[in-house]
């Protein structure tokens, strides 16, 4: 089965241009029943330009998001480990033409960075490496993962390590799996082959290597896989339909679709003079997030601090289920003295601390979650999807979100955030329908008050 048939994608986009309103309504009704959409249906949504219908789409996305994820928003931080890179990706500050000195963390520095992140309250990290087989070989990557899991500061611990490294071999994916990787993330950047080939130079320029990476990772035993596109490289319509096609391919070939889809948008970066001909406006960006939420309802969606607080607030409502907070994009950047902008991979738009973001999302009605239980209980891949599709995942996610948030409030929150957060917890406990689950959670919360940590369902 071909992963992405470029002709077919263009063809669908063309053929779905003039769908009737009744066909549109049919699709929205299907999506509201929490059924994945086929490519033709996604094409029709992409081609909708009537503002009223876009509002309807976003309203449906809001409802679906609430039905599956409730008010939970999972928080994580990226950890930039090495900026050594032999590729020349036109959009990225780590491109190999950049003469600024590179930085790669020693295991001691990894420990220091992790302690800082633990002191903020983070429990889940996403590791970022440039591609450089000499500087960043797989044993270095697995050494970093093991070091992170072994680093405990006071009550802090990192409980899930997701990894974003260049496409690699099945053997190397097996090593990542053995080291305890959570999700393996790799973005296609653009699914449009000519654009992909134009914007990349070095081993990453091989489109086929990039597009088959998920197959190799799955063959290496990793079933939690995250895909994504860097919006702004090519027409977002083509990219969104291709993401849906890739998800469909994974579902059919591996028996499980992507665990997450990331939606980074191009940001200016030091030494990068790439000018986007396909800049995605805020309105189109929010529209495409809603479309993805309708198309693949069970797939988590990730948004980073590349986006401004205002866009993030709107995107959380209509689809995003995981988000980074308090991020730095320079290796070693969590040390104030290493916060050198010229070494950053790209510029950020949300500079608030984790505590400020937590408080903001509480006030907006969300329940911040630091939960990592599914991965640690072996609920990954199709096992996770079975629980998700049966709706029983709610019996895990809601109580685990509450108990991990309680830990955060006790150990790391400012008094102001603690006050707002405790109100959220009171409200959210009441929403647990199963009386047995609720009672068990209350027992766990009182143990947490007494100093116990890491109690999960
Ligand atoms: N080197 C690996 C790779 O390229 O897959 C690891 C990840 S790289 C550090 C993380 C991601 O950052 C890239 O996949 C790309 O989508 C994104 N990125 C690069 N330059 C960016 C920019 N200027 N603005 C926003 N995102 C960018
Ligand atoms: Fe290197 Fe990744 Fe940046 Fe490309 S996107 S230059 S591979 S770090």
Short mmCIF file of C-alpha atoms and ligand atoms in Angstrom, two decimals:
data_model
loop_
_atom_site.label_atom_id
_atom_site.label_comp_id
_atom_site.label_asym_id
_atom_site.label_seq_id
_atom_site.Cartn_x
_atom_site.Cartn_y
_atom_site.Cartn_z
CA UNK A 1 0.00 0.00 0.00
CA UNK A 2 1.39 3.37 -1.02
CA UNK A 3 1.67 5.78 1.91
CA UNK A 4 0.92 9.03 0.10
CA UNK A 5 -0.23 9.10 -3.50
CA UNK A 6 0.37 12.74 -4.46
CA UNK A 7 -1.88 12.59 -7.54
CA UNK A 8 -4.71 11.14 -5.51
CA UNK A 9 -4.42 13.88 -2.89
CA UNK A 10 -4.62 16.62 -5.56
CA UNK A 11 -7.45 14.77 -7.23
CA UNK A 12 -9.54 14.57 -4.06
CA UNK A 13 -8.92 18.24 -3.30
CA UNK A 14 -10.16 19.14 -6.78
CA UNK A 15 -13.19 16.84 -6.81
CA UNK A 16 -14.47 17.93 -3.43
CA UNK A 17 -14.66 21.61 -4.28
CA UNK A 18 -18.38 21.97 -4.80
CA UNK A 19 -20.02 19.76 -2.21
CA UNK A 20 -23.59 20.60 -1.26
CA UNK A 21 -24.52 21.93 2.15
CA UNK A 22 -26.47 18.73 2.87
CA UNK A 23 -23.35 16.66 2.21
CA UNK A 24 -21.46 18.95 4.58
CA UNK A 25 -24.13 18.43 7.27
CA UNK A 26 -23.93 14.66 6.75
CA UNK A 27 -20.19 14.75 7.40
CA UNK A 28 -20.57 16.87 10.53
CA UNK A 29 -23.21 14.46 11.84
CA UNK A 30 -20.97 11.49 11.15
CA UNK A 31 -18.06 13.20 12.92
CA UNK A 32 -20.27 13.97 15.93
CA UNK A 33 -20.82 10.22 16.29
CA UNK A 34 -17.04 10.07 16.76
CA UNK A 35 -16.34 8.19 13.59
CA UNK A 36 -13.15 8.85 11.62
CA UNK A 37 -13.72 10.56 8.29
CA UNK A 38 -12.63 9.21 4.93
CA UNK A 39 -10.40 11.23 2.62
CA UNK A 40 -13.21 12.50 0.45
CA UNK A 41 -15.01 13.80 3.54
CA UNK A 42 -11.85 15.49 4.79
CA UNK A 43 -11.43 17.05 1.32
CA UNK A 44 -14.94 18.50 1.51
CA UNK A 45 -14.23 20.10 4.90
CA UNK A 46 -10.94 21.51 3.64
CA UNK A 47 -12.74 23.17 0.75
CA UNK A 48 -15.41 24.84 2.89
CA UNK A 49 -14.97 28.60 2.82
CA UNK A 50 -18.38 29.83 4.04
CA UNK A 51 -17.71 31.46 7.40
CA UNK A 52 -20.95 30.11 8.93
CA UNK A 53 -20.07 26.54 7.99
CA UNK A 54 -16.55 26.96 9.36
CA UNK A 55 -18.12 28.07 12.65
CA UNK A 56 -20.27 24.93 12.58
CA UNK A 57 -17.21 22.79 11.97
CA UNK A 58 -15.43 24.39 14.90
CA UNK A 59 -18.46 23.91 17.13
CA UNK A 60 -18.54 20.20 16.22
CA UNK A 61 -14.80 19.94 16.91
CA UNK A 62 -15.38 21.54 20.32
CA UNK A 63 -18.06 18.96 21.16
CA UNK A 64 -15.93 16.03 20.00
CA UNK A 65 -12.97 17.26 21.93
CA UNK A 66 -15.04 17.55 25.07
CA UNK A 67 -16.61 14.09 24.56
CA UNK A 68 -13.24 12.34 24.19
CA UNK A 69 -10.76 14.40 26.17
CA UNK A 70 -13.04 16.26 28.56
CA UNK A 71 -11.42 19.39 29.99
CA UNK A 72 -8.00 17.73 30.32
CA UNK A 73 -4.92 19.28 28.78
CA UNK A 74 -1.68 17.31 29.03
CA UNK A 75 1.46 19.35 29.68
CA UNK A 76 5.06 18.61 28.71
CA UNK A 77 8.36 20.35 28.00
CA UNK A 78 10.79 19.89 25.15
CA UNK A 79 14.40 19.18 26.08
CA UNK A 80 16.88 20.21 23.42
CA UNK A 81 19.79 17.82 23.79
CA UNK A 82 22.02 18.48 20.78
CA UNK A 83 22.11 21.11 18.05
CA UNK A 84 24.73 19.22 16.03
CA UNK A 85 23.18 18.54 12.66
CA UNK A 86 24.51 17.53 9.25
CA UNK A 87 21.33 18.47 7.39
CA UNK A 88 20.52 21.71 5.69
CA UNK A 89 16.80 22.21 6.22
CA UNK A 90 16.05 25.70 4.92
CA UNK A 91 13.63 26.59 7.69
CA UNK A 92 15.62 25.45 10.74
CA UNK A 93 18.14 27.35 12.87
CA UNK A 94 20.22 24.19 13.32
CA UNK A 95 20.93 23.93 9.56
CA UNK A 96 24.54 22.91 8.90
CA UNK A 97 25.48 26.22 7.19
CA UNK A 98 24.93 28.00 10.50
CA UNK A 99 28.45 28.72 11.76
CA UNK A 100 27.37 29.44 15.37
CA UNK A 101 29.01 26.94 17.74
CA UNK A 102 27.00 23.78 18.38
CA UNK A 103 26.09 22.45 21.75
CA UNK A 104 25.54 18.91 22.91
CA UNK A 105 24.68 18.12 26.52
CA UNK A 106 26.94 15.84 28.54
CA UNK A 107 25.06 13.36 30.74
CA UNK A 108 25.86 15.61 33.69
CA UNK A 109 24.30 18.57 31.90
CA UNK A 110 21.29 16.40 31.04
CA UNK A 111 20.89 15.73 34.77
CA UNK A 112 21.10 19.46 35.55
CA UNK A 113 18.51 20.34 32.89
CA UNK A 114 16.18 17.61 34.11
CA UNK A 115 16.48 18.80 37.71
CA UNK A 116 15.44 22.29 36.59
CA UNK A 117 12.48 20.85 34.68
CA UNK A 118 11.51 18.69 37.67
CA UNK A 119 11.66 21.77 39.90
CA UNK A 120 9.12 23.41 37.59
CA UNK A 121 6.83 20.38 38.00
CA UNK A 122 7.24 18.68 34.63
CA UNK A 123 6.75 14.93 34.41
CA UNK A 124 6.88 14.40 30.65
CA UNK A 125 9.61 15.47 28.23
CA UNK A 126 10.07 15.52 24.48
CA UNK A 127 13.73 15.14 23.51
CA UNK A 128 15.03 16.99 20.48
CA UNK A 129 18.24 16.16 18.62
CA UNK A 130 19.73 17.31 15.34
CA UNK A 131 20.84 14.53 13.01
CA UNK A 132 24.53 13.75 13.31
CA UNK A 133 25.61 10.11 13.45
CA UNK A 134 29.04 11.03 14.86
CA UNK A 135 27.90 13.48 17.55
CA UNK A 136 24.48 12.02 18.32
CA UNK A 137 24.77 8.24 17.78
CA UNK A 138 21.93 6.06 19.05
CA UNK A 139 23.86 5.01 22.16
CA UNK A 140 24.15 8.67 23.14
CA UNK A 141 20.39 9.06 22.67
CA UNK A 142 19.59 5.98 24.78
CA UNK A 143 22.14 7.10 27.40
CA UNK A 144 20.30 10.41 27.66
CA UNK A 145 16.93 8.66 28.04
CA UNK A 146 18.25 6.40 30.81
CA UNK A 147 19.88 9.35 32.58
CA UNK A 148 16.60 11.25 32.52
CA UNK A 149 14.61 8.40 34.05
CA UNK A 150 17.29 8.02 36.74
CA UNK A 151 17.30 11.72 37.71
CA UNK A 152 15.12 12.48 40.73
CA UNK A 153 15.14 15.85 42.45
CA UNK A 154 13.18 16.06 45.72
CA UNK A 155 9.73 14.78 44.77
CA UNK A 156 10.40 15.26 41.08
CA UNK A 157 10.69 12.55 38.46
CA UNK A 158 10.32 12.39 34.73
CA UNK A 159 7.90 9.61 34.02
CA UNK A 160 7.64 9.65 30.27
CA UNK A 161 10.28 10.51 27.69
CA UNK A 162 9.09 11.08 24.13
CA UNK A 163 11.73 11.40 21.44
CA UNK A 164 12.03 13.39 18.22
CA UNK A 165 15.07 12.20 16.27
CA UNK A 166 15.78 11.78 12.60
CA UNK A 167 14.51 8.72 10.74
CA UNK A 168 16.72 5.76 11.57
CA UNK A 169 17.06 1.97 11.24
CA UNK A 170 14.82 -0.74 12.71
CA UNK A 171 17.78 -1.79 14.88
CA UNK A 172 18.06 1.72 16.32
CA UNK A 173 14.30 1.93 16.93
CA UNK A 174 14.58 -1.32 18.90
CA UNK A 175 17.23 0.34 21.07
CA UNK A 176 14.95 3.32 21.66
CA UNK A 177 12.15 0.98 22.65
CA UNK A 178 14.44 -0.87 25.07
CA UNK A 179 15.48 2.45 26.64
CA UNK A 180 11.82 3.11 27.53
CA UNK A 181 10.76 5.65 24.91
CA UNK A 182 7.17 6.92 25.18
CA UNK A 183 6.12 8.30 21.78
CA UNK A 184 8.45 8.41 18.80
CA UNK A 185 7.70 11.61 16.95
CA UNK A 186 8.84 12.53 13.49
CA UNK A 187 7.32 15.18 11.27
CA UNK A 188 7.11 14.73 7.54
CA UNK A 189 7.60 18.54 7.39
CA UNK A 190 5.84 18.56 4.01
CA UNK A 191 4.13 15.67 2.26
CA UNK A 192 4.66 17.40 -1.09
CA UNK A 193 7.62 15.58 -2.60
CA UNK A 194 9.00 18.37 -4.88
CA UNK A 195 8.83 20.91 -2.04
CA UNK A 196 10.36 18.42 0.37
CA UNK A 197 13.26 17.79 -1.99
CA UNK A 198 13.77 21.49 -2.61
CA UNK A 199 13.91 22.48 1.06
CA UNK A 200 16.21 19.73 2.36
CA UNK A 201 19.81 18.81 1.80
CA UNK A 202 21.73 15.98 3.50
CA UNK A 203 20.40 12.55 4.54
CA UNK A 204 17.04 14.05 5.50
CA UNK A 205 16.50 15.11 1.86
CA UNK A 206 15.47 11.50 1.12
CA UNK A 207 11.66 11.80 1.05
CA UNK A 208 11.22 8.03 1.11
CA UNK A 209 13.41 7.65 4.19
CA UNK A 210 11.26 10.22 5.99
CA UNK A 211 7.90 8.84 4.95
CA UNK A 212 8.77 5.22 5.83
CA UNK A 213 10.19 6.13 9.26
CA UNK A 214 6.94 5.20 11.04
CA UNK A 215 6.99 1.77 9.36
CA UNK A 216 10.54 1.18 10.55
CA UNK A 217 9.77 2.40 14.05
CA UNK A 218 6.74 0.10 14.21
CA UNK A 219 8.88 -2.80 12.97
CA UNK A 220 11.30 -1.92 15.80
CA UNK A 221 8.50 -2.42 18.33
CA UNK A 222 7.37 1.19 18.89
CA UNK A 223 3.59 1.43 18.69
CA UNK A 224 3.18 4.97 20.07
CA UNK A 225 3.94 7.08 17.02
CA UNK A 226 3.52 10.80 16.40
CA UNK A 227 3.33 12.39 12.98
CA UNK A 228 3.19 16.05 11.93
CA UNK A 229 3.70 18.70 9.33
CA UNK A 230 5.59 21.98 9.51
CA UNK A 231 2.86 24.32 8.33
CA UNK A 232 4.08 27.07 6.02
CA UNK A 233 6.24 24.93 3.74
CA UNK A 234 3.47 24.01 1.33
CA UNK A 235 -0.30 24.47 0.83
CA UNK A 236 -1.97 23.53 4.14
CA UNK A 237 -4.87 21.87 2.27
CA UNK A 238 -2.55 19.33 0.70
CA UNK A 239 -0.81 18.76 4.02
CA UNK A 240 -3.98 18.19 6.03
CA UNK A 241 -5.35 15.67 3.55
CA UNK A 242 -1.95 13.95 3.49
CA UNK A 243 -1.89 13.77 7.29
CA UNK A 244 -5.30 12.10 7.17
CA UNK A 245 -4.02 9.73 4.47
CA UNK A 246 -0.93 8.89 6.50
CA UNK A 247 -3.06 8.23 9.60
CA UNK A 248 -5.34 6.00 7.52
CA UNK A 249 -2.33 4.12 6.13
CA UNK A 250 -0.98 3.52 9.64
CA UNK A 251 -4.34 2.34 10.91
CA UNK A 252 -4.70 -0.11 8.02
CA UNK A 253 -1.08 -1.33 8.00
CA UNK A 254 -0.17 -1.38 11.70
CA UNK A 255 -3.67 -1.90 13.13
CA UNK A 256 -3.24 1.38 15.02
CA UNK A 257 -3.22 4.98 13.84
CA UNK A 258 -0.88 7.70 15.05
CA UNK A 259 -0.98 8.39 18.78
CA UNK A 260 -0.48 12.10 18.10
CA UNK A 261 -0.44 14.67 15.33
CA UNK A 262 1.66 17.80 15.85
CA UNK A 263 0.84 21.06 14.12
CA UNK A 264 3.96 23.27 14.25
CA UNK A 265 3.85 26.45 12.15
CA UNK A 266 7.00 27.93 10.70
CA UNK A 267 8.61 30.58 12.93
CA UNK A 268 11.47 32.93 12.14
CA UNK A 269 14.79 31.60 13.37
CA UNK A 270 18.32 32.98 13.77
CA UNK A 271 20.29 32.72 10.48
CA UNK A 272 17.25 31.39 8.58
CA UNK A 273 16.11 33.44 5.61
CA UNK A 274 13.43 31.09 4.39
CA UNK A 275 10.39 33.13 3.26
CA UNK A 276 7.21 31.15 3.32
CA UNK A 277 5.10 31.31 0.15
CA UNK A 278 2.47 29.25 1.94
CA UNK A 279 2.12 31.10 5.19
CA UNK A 280 -0.90 29.78 7.08
CA UNK A 281 -3.13 32.54 8.45
CA UNK A 282 -4.49 32.28 11.99
CA UNK A 283 -7.98 31.61 10.64
CA UNK A 284 -6.85 28.81 8.35
CA UNK A 285 -4.72 27.41 11.14
CA UNK A 286 -7.69 27.17 13.51
CA UNK A 287 -9.81 25.75 10.73
CA UNK A 288 -7.31 23.00 9.97
CA UNK A 289 -7.04 22.08 13.65
CA UNK A 290 -10.82 21.65 13.77
CA UNK A 291 -10.74 19.53 10.59
CA UNK A 292 -8.11 17.22 12.04
CA UNK A 293 -10.10 16.91 15.27
CA UNK A 294 -13.14 15.80 13.25
CA UNK A 295 -11.14 13.53 10.92
CA UNK A 296 -9.16 11.54 13.51
CA UNK A 297 -11.02 12.02 16.80
CA UNK A 298 -8.96 9.60 18.87
CA UNK A 299 -5.58 10.97 17.87
CA UNK A 300 -4.03 13.38 20.39
CA UNK A 301 -3.08 16.76 18.96
CA UNK A 302 -0.01 18.68 20.07
CA UNK A 303 0.67 22.41 20.02
CA UNK A 304 3.90 24.00 21.18
CA UNK A 305 4.94 27.42 22.45
CA UNK A 306 5.72 28.38 18.85
CA UNK A 307 2.19 29.81 19.06
CA UNK A 308 1.04 32.86 20.98
CA UNK A 309 -1.06 32.53 24.15
CA UNK A 310 -4.12 33.79 22.25
CA UNK A 311 -3.92 31.26 19.41
CA UNK A 312 -3.20 28.53 21.92
CA UNK A 313 -6.31 29.38 23.92
CA UNK A 314 -8.48 29.11 20.82
CA UNK A 315 -6.78 25.93 19.62
CA UNK A 316 -7.23 24.17 22.99
CA UNK A 317 -10.96 24.61 22.65
CA UNK A 318 -11.31 23.03 19.24
CA UNK A 319 -8.81 20.23 19.21
CA UNK A 320 -5.44 20.44 20.93
CA UNK A 321 -5.06 17.89 23.76
CA UNK A 322 -1.35 18.22 24.63
CA UNK A 323 0.80 21.30 24.92
CA UNK A 324 4.28 22.34 25.92
CA UNK A 325 4.89 24.99 28.57
CA UNK A 326 7.85 26.98 29.84
CA UNK A 327 9.93 25.80 26.86
CA UNK A 328 13.46 26.67 25.65
CA UNK A 329 14.76 25.59 22.24
CA UNK A 330 18.50 25.78 22.95
CA UNK A 331 20.48 22.83 24.33
CA UNK A 332 21.09 23.74 27.97
CA UNK A 333 18.54 26.57 27.67
CA UNK A 334 16.82 25.88 30.98
CA UNK A 335 19.90 27.32 32.72
CA UNK A 336 19.41 31.07 32.67
CA UNK A 337 23.05 31.62 31.70
CA UNK A 338 22.66 29.42 28.58
CA UNK A 339 19.57 31.20 27.32
CA UNK A 340 21.31 32.41 24.17
CA UNK A 341 18.80 33.41 21.51
CA UNK A 342 21.31 32.98 18.67
CA UNK A 343 21.58 29.28 19.50
CA UNK A 344 17.83 28.66 19.46
CA UNK A 345 16.26 26.43 16.83
CA UNK A 346 13.49 28.98 16.27
CA UNK A 347 11.80 31.86 18.11
CA UNK A 348 8.96 31.20 20.55
CA UNK A 349 5.72 33.15 20.97
CA UNK A 350 4.64 32.01 24.41
CA UNK A 351 7.26 32.90 27.03
CA UNK A 352 5.16 32.30 30.13
CA UNK A 353 6.30 29.95 32.89
CA UNK A 354 4.64 26.56 33.45
CA UNK A 355 2.94 27.97 36.56
CA UNK A 356 1.51 30.93 34.62
CA UNK A 357 0.23 28.65 31.87
CA UNK A 358 -1.30 26.24 34.39
CA UNK A 359 -3.11 29.11 36.10
CA UNK A 360 -4.33 30.50 32.80
CA UNK A 361 -5.74 27.20 31.57
CA UNK A 362 -7.41 26.56 34.94
CA UNK A 363 -9.16 29.91 34.65
CA UNK A 364 -10.28 28.92 31.15
CA UNK A 365 -11.98 25.81 32.54
CA UNK A 366 -9.33 23.16 31.76
CA UNK A 367 -7.88 20.51 33.99
CA UNK A 368 -4.06 20.44 33.59
CA UNK A 369 -2.79 16.86 33.49
CA UNK A 370 0.70 15.52 34.16
CA UNK A 371 -0.47 11.96 33.70
CA UNK A 372 1.86 9.35 32.22
CA UNK A 373 -0.05 6.28 33.41
CA UNK A 374 -1.10 4.63 30.13
CA UNK A 375 2.41 4.23 28.87
CA UNK A 376 3.64 2.92 32.22
CA UNK A 377 0.74 0.47 32.52
CA UNK A 378 1.34 -0.84 29.01
CA UNK A 379 -1.77 0.83 27.59
CA UNK A 380 -0.10 1.82 24.31
CA UNK A 381 -0.74 1.30 20.61
CA UNK A 382 -3.90 -0.64 19.78
CA UNK A 383 -4.41 -1.49 23.44
CA UNK A 384 -4.76 2.23 24.21
CA UNK A 385 -7.07 2.70 21.22
CA UNK A 386 -9.36 -0.13 22.44
CA UNK A 387 -9.87 1.68 25.75
CA UNK A 388 -10.21 5.03 23.99
CA UNK A 389 -12.82 3.78 21.52
CA UNK A 390 -14.83 1.99 24.20
CA UNK A 391 -14.86 5.21 26.23
CA UNK A 392 -13.44 3.34 29.28
CA UNK A 393 -10.25 5.41 29.04
CA UNK A 394 -12.24 8.07 30.95
CA UNK A 395 -11.99 5.86 34.05
CA UNK A 396 -8.22 6.28 33.87
CA UNK A 397 -7.62 9.72 32.39
CA UNK A 398 -9.88 11.85 34.56
CA UNK A 399 -8.75 10.46 37.97
CA UNK A 400 -5.11 10.34 36.86
CA UNK A 401 -5.27 13.92 35.63
CA UNK A 402 -6.74 14.98 38.98
CA UNK A 403 -4.16 13.11 41.09
CA UNK A 404 -1.17 14.32 39.06
CA UNK A 405 -2.51 17.86 39.13
CA UNK A 406 -2.92 17.57 42.91
CA UNK A 407 0.77 16.59 43.15
CA UNK A 408 1.68 19.62 41.05
CA UNK A 409 -0.36 21.96 43.24
CA UNK A 410 1.20 20.64 46.43
CA UNK A 411 4.80 20.49 45.23
CA UNK A 412 5.31 23.27 42.70
CA UNK A 413 2.42 25.73 42.33
CA UNK A 414 2.50 29.32 43.54
CA UNK A 415 -0.16 30.08 46.19
CA UNK A 416 -2.24 31.90 43.57
CA UNK A 417 -2.22 28.92 41.20
CA UNK A 418 -2.88 26.50 44.06
CA UNK A 419 -6.02 28.38 45.01
CA UNK A 420 -7.41 28.34 41.46
CA UNK A 421 -6.28 24.72 40.96
CA UNK A 422 -7.97 23.38 44.10
CA UNK A 423 -11.28 24.74 42.82
CA UNK A 424 -10.71 22.91 39.52
CA UNK A 425 -10.06 19.68 41.39
CA UNK A 426 -13.26 20.02 43.45
CA UNK A 427 -15.28 20.57 40.30
CA UNK A 428 -13.65 17.75 38.34
CA UNK A 429 -13.99 15.07 41.03
CA UNK A 430 -17.76 15.52 40.85
CA UNK A 431 -17.69 14.65 37.15
CA UNK A 432 -16.48 11.09 37.78
CA UNK A 433 -19.61 9.04 37.30
CA UNK A 434 -18.45 5.68 38.65
CA UNK A 435 -18.79 5.90 42.45
CA UNK A 436 -16.11 3.24 43.00
CA UNK A 437 -13.57 5.13 40.88
CA UNK A 438 -14.46 8.35 42.67
CA UNK A 439 -13.97 6.78 46.07
CA UNK A 440 -10.63 5.26 45.10
CA UNK A 441 -9.50 8.62 43.77
CA UNK A 442 -10.45 10.32 47.02
CA UNK A 443 -8.38 7.75 48.91
CA UNK A 444 -5.44 8.43 46.61
CA UNK A 445 -5.81 12.20 47.05
CA UNK A 446 -5.69 11.89 50.80
CA UNK A 447 -2.54 9.74 50.53
CA UNK A 448 -1.03 12.40 48.25
CA UNK A 449 -1.86 15.05 50.88
CA UNK A 450 0.10 12.90 53.34
CA UNK A 451 3.15 12.83 51.08
CA UNK A 452 2.66 9.77 48.82
CA UNK A 453 3.37 10.31 45.13
CA UNK A 454 2.84 8.61 41.78
CA UNK A 455 -0.40 6.78 42.58
CA UNK A 456 -2.23 6.03 39.38
CA UNK A 457 -5.01 3.95 37.88
N1 LIG B 1 16.28 16.86 13.73
C1 LIG B 1 15.10 16.07 13.88
C2 LIG B 1 14.19 16.27 12.70
O1 LIG B 1 14.45 17.15 11.93
O2 LIG B 1 13.26 15.51 12.56
C3 LIG B 1 14.48 16.40 15.21
C4 LIG B 1 13.60 17.45 15.40
S1 LIG B 1 13.76 19.13 15.06
C5 LIG B 1 14.78 19.64 16.38
C6 LIG B 1 12.05 19.42 15.49
C7 LIG B 1 11.14 20.00 14.50
O3 LIG B 1 11.22 21.40 14.57
C8 LIG B 1 11.34 19.72 13.03
O4 LIG B 1 10.82 18.48 12.68
C9 LIG B 1 10.63 20.88 12.38
O5 LIG B 1 9.31 20.56 12.01
C10 LIG B 1 10.54 21.93 13.47
N2 LIG B 1 11.18 23.19 13.06
C11 LIG B 1 12.38 23.36 12.50
N3 LIG B 1 12.58 24.65 12.20
C12 LIG B 1 11.47 25.33 12.58
C13 LIG B 1 11.06 26.71 12.50
N4 LIG B 1 11.82 27.65 11.98
N5 LIG B 1 9.83 27.04 12.98
C14 LIG B 1 9.04 26.11 13.53
N6 LIG B 1 9.37 24.81 13.62
C15 LIG B 1 10.57 24.40 13.14
FE1 LIG B 2 18.64 19.35 11.58
FE2 LIG B 2 16.13 18.66 12.25
FE3 LIG B 2 16.83 21.22 12.01
FE4 LIG B 2 16.68 19.75 9.87
S1 LIG B 2 14.96 20.27 11.25
S2 LIG B 2 18.35 21.17 10.33
S3 LIG B 2 17.36 17.80 10.61
S4 LIG B 2 17.57 19.79 13.50
#
